[in-house]
């Protein structure tokens, strides 16, 4: 296995007026290609900030982030946008779908923005993804006509349309009931089993238990790491860290 | 500090960009409003104002030399109707030379001290010094011969020697009739200088200006003077009504166009403020929902928004008023100078009160309306969706664009047009006002240009005028028929007439080669030669409630009861007397009256005609009484008018750009979540800009489709409405197709320009910030 993500001494400081907040205080970690890692921590621990920086949504104050061949801190805004649409797929807690675009249009949006594929190929790929995620019959509907679980599946399909090397999921089950949450995690697991690298931020031990590796963050520092583990042991480790 | 005050300051300070832009829009609107008011103030009765300020004479008598005595003057001054007089005035008909030109002039003695009656207004330079060899020239002299202060004129003295005299000032005389003056332009000199040039005082002409107690008693006074002695004392006289009518003709185009533009500017100001304030308050409905949720009452919510907009409107109005005051002198000085009126400084109690009542008033009412709507909205709905739920379906045009393979940023741009239809509608209204402003400005300048190039539309169908005094009609006609460069001419006698109801009007009794002249007939047809048919000006028809096809009986001589009936067969653009004139065949009145020989001849010149040669041919001798005036010296100068309208239109376009900017910014703020999402999934900054520009361009296109016809309809109606006040007749709007075609990319450019900054702002938004906030 090769190293897909290499984070070195990553620091991120937010300054609001005279108030300074250190979200990340020097995190270093490697994520291997094909890994399914969960990042756990309390609110404000820096887990989402880490994910945003790895996904090219935010820039670090110092340190380095390398994803595949890309050194993110040196890239321009446009390069980062191209990086995000071609190399990364995002799944958010609140789905973040464009309300007045159909399910199919939402899924195809990143591919159409990239512009490299022809429309027939894009249509074929989106149909396959929707079929695979069990929402092919909803293709013509709009997000507001779907359940939360279905909307998250649309978000997953959208994340995979450009066949990214990395999938970033920020609390993907946070807004779902447990059955829908389990279904979403099952889908992620299936993609991971086919070689997809996934980095997931969660505060749920139940969700983290689906990952191969669990990384614990506290006060902007990576404080522990757990390879495998069930829901109970993960929850216990989290309690121990407080 | 109360919660309401805290919220007001928090909103003002934390939404600094929007607050500044709103203040900017209010300031621009207030500046435009100030300019519009200033224009209207300055346009108000310019001649009457000048006449009052200069204590102008109501009657100017030109006496017959050798027949008048000092005693006669005294007797006239003592008439009970006379309030004051200028005292005996001396003049001498002569000629001045400059470069290769010889110009007939009336050298007039002007007192060193400003007289009590009929003072001169100094337009540039200075008044003459006592006993100095220098001259002042009249405004007409300046306009006809393009002379200016600092230039020299030469006068041949009675001993045959030429004397060079500097022009030290240009003046306006409230009793010089620029349109139908029988005297050549005036050159003013000191009595000392006139005496040194022409020492024979018996050759000097005498005249007298009278200020009457009742300005309407001119005819009574003239009758009294005529009957004073058996000898006819008065050679000619000028009635202030005639001068006023000429001045109105000079000013009516400026009046119509500038007042129409001012009314449009006021209308635009109101619409702009209403749409922008409603739009900004409605953008805050989500926040209003939150305020209600935490316990703000409806009244407190109203206070929060009214408080904010009171503050912003007062600051904006103060800035705008100051800006308007600073800008006003530039166009207004030119306009008032051309109207021969005094410049009314824009700062006065009325304008201050009007601007500070109207602008904050509209702002507060708009804010109140929108906030009231917000205060009544369901809390949950307000928090969840704000003022307007986004459209749930993809806009058909976006689907079509996608099917046609358009790049995704364009598709999303089209889609955004109808995501929030109400917001888009407000943006479109603003853009439409901008487009209408452009159409208005262009149509006005285009129309002015058309009138300038084709004075026949103003009723000026000739190239030059010749007036006579002593030379007989037959001799003048014979001379004109032989003059090289004269293609055709017709003669005119101006007659006074009265309707059976006692309404006085002037008749143009004409004869000659009328068919050679491009008379414009706005309704009906031209009268048949030799018939009792007539054409009427629009002002006359409106005044007397007549229409083409009606008959009118007029009394031509009250003493003898001479009556004549004319059938009105057409309507023509009459430039004088606010259009209240009738044009008839001279042959229809000449058998009924004495002395109807024409005194004025209108000439059509061949293209290659040389005015100087014609002037020399018609009036070869210094003492010739034939006076030749070219058309270009008669038609009012329109450059200042076009400049003023361009300036006002530029301000309007500037306001439109600021409005689009605010609208796009608000739209970007409301669509922040979508911008965050699409940036997350890989939209580049350039694509975000394209997306916003597509929305703006589409809205711009809709505004063009709506704004061009609406602008043309408004321009036509507003101009004709204003024209009806002056009897100008119908105004045909002139806006050529090329200009309209050129307007389309320009309006699109303006629209895209206005959205560019918000688009850039959205393009460079921190995604994390957006996702966190939303």
mmCIF file of C-alpha atoms in Angstrom, chain A residues 14 49 52 57-58 77-78 81-82 84-85 90 92 94 96-102 105 108-110 112-113 119 123 142 144 158, chain B residues 391-394 402 405-409 412 415 419 673-674 677-685 687 763-764 766-768 771-772:
data_model
loop_
_atom_site.group_PDB
_atom_site.id
_atom_site.type_symbol
_atom_site.label_atom_id
_atom_site.label_comp_id
_atom_site.label_asym_id
_atom_site.label_seq_id
_atom_site.Cartn_x
_atom_site.Cartn_y
_atom_site.Cartn_z
ATOM 1 C CA UNK A 14 -7.947 31.405 13.478
ATOM 2 C CA UNK A 49 -10.526 21.625 10.310
ATOM 3 C CA UNK A 52 -11.162 20.669 5.373
ATOM 4 C CA UNK A 57 -11.230 23.614 1.312
ATOM 5 C CA UNK A 58 -8.990 25.531 3.693
ATOM 6 C CA UNK A 77 -7.443 28.737 -5.501
ATOM 7 C CA UNK A 78 -8.147 27.547 -9.037
ATOM 8 C CA UNK A 81 -10.827 23.782 -7.143
ATOM 9 C CA UNK A 82 -9.599 21.494 -9.924
ATOM 10 C CA UNK A 84 -11.248 19.000 -5.368
ATOM 11 C CA UNK A 85 -13.389 18.135 -8.344
ATOM 12 C CA UNK A 90 -17.202 15.167 -0.295
ATOM 13 C CA UNK A 92 -21.509 16.263 4.418
ATOM 14 C CA UNK A 94 -26.456 18.148 5.797
ATOM 15 C CA UNK A 96 -25.478 20.011 0.697
ATOM 16 C CA UNK A 97 -27.387 19.289 -2.482
ATOM 17 C CA UNK A 98 -28.534 22.050 -4.823
ATOM 18 C CA UNK A 99 -32.245 22.158 -4.069
ATOM 19 C CA UNK A 100 -33.640 23.099 -7.442
ATOM 20 C CA UNK A 101 -31.531 20.702 -9.476
ATOM 21 C CA UNK A 102 -32.803 17.173 -10.020
ATOM 22 C CA UNK A 105 -28.270 16.908 -12.225
ATOM 23 C CA UNK A 108 -23.588 14.991 -12.619
ATOM 24 C CA UNK A 109 -22.674 18.512 -11.519
ATOM 25 C CA UNK A 110 -18.975 17.887 -10.587
ATOM 26 C CA UNK A 112 -20.007 18.707 -15.891
ATOM 27 C CA UNK A 113 -17.949 21.333 -14.100
ATOM 28 C CA UNK A 119 -22.168 14.058 -21.621
ATOM 29 C CA UNK A 123 -25.052 10.236 -17.943
ATOM 30 C CA UNK A 142 -35.564 16.939 -6.616
ATOM 31 C CA UNK A 144 -36.699 18.004 -1.320
ATOM 32 C CA UNK A 158 -22.171 12.927 -6.484
ATOM 33 C CA UNK B 391 -37.692 27.675 -6.679
ATOM 34 C CA UNK B 392 -37.969 23.936 -6.420
ATOM 35 C CA UNK B 393 -37.641 23.136 -10.071
ATOM 36 C CA UNK B 394 -34.847 23.779 -12.498
ATOM 37 C CA UNK B 402 -27.734 21.950 -20.519
ATOM 38 C CA UNK B 405 -24.313 21.314 -24.204
ATOM 39 C CA UNK B 406 -23.658 24.732 -22.645
ATOM 40 C CA UNK B 407 -20.855 24.746 -20.060
ATOM 41 C CA UNK B 408 -22.108 24.173 -16.512
ATOM 42 C CA UNK B 409 -21.396 27.681 -15.142
ATOM 43 C CA UNK B 412 -26.180 27.332 -13.293
ATOM 44 C CA UNK B 415 -30.854 28.526 -13.230
ATOM 45 C CA UNK B 419 -34.169 30.502 -8.020
ATOM 46 C CA UNK B 673 -24.918 28.091 0.603
ATOM 47 C CA UNK B 674 -25.183 27.084 -3.052
ATOM 48 C CA UNK B 677 -21.548 23.746 -2.270
ATOM 49 C CA UNK B 678 -20.545 24.216 -5.862
ATOM 50 C CA UNK B 679 -17.158 25.563 -4.868
ATOM 51 C CA UNK B 680 -16.670 22.529 -2.658
ATOM 52 C CA UNK B 681 -17.365 20.179 -5.527
ATOM 53 C CA UNK B 682 -14.874 21.988 -7.700
ATOM 54 C CA UNK B 683 -16.173 25.139 -9.294
ATOM 55 C CA UNK B 684 -13.217 27.424 -9.961
ATOM 56 C CA UNK B 685 -13.312 31.176 -9.137
ATOM 57 C CA UNK B 687 -16.504 29.673 -13.226
ATOM 58 C CA UNK B 763 -15.628 33.472 -6.178
ATOM 59 C CA UNK B 764 -13.044 34.049 -3.482
ATOM 60 C CA UNK B 766 -13.707 30.947 2.098
ATOM 61 C CA UNK B 767 -15.677 27.749 1.570
ATOM 62 C CA UNK B 768 -15.144 26.646 5.160
ATOM 63 C CA UNK B 771 -20.231 25.916 5.223
ATOM 64 C CA UNK B 772 -19.801 26.828 8.867
#
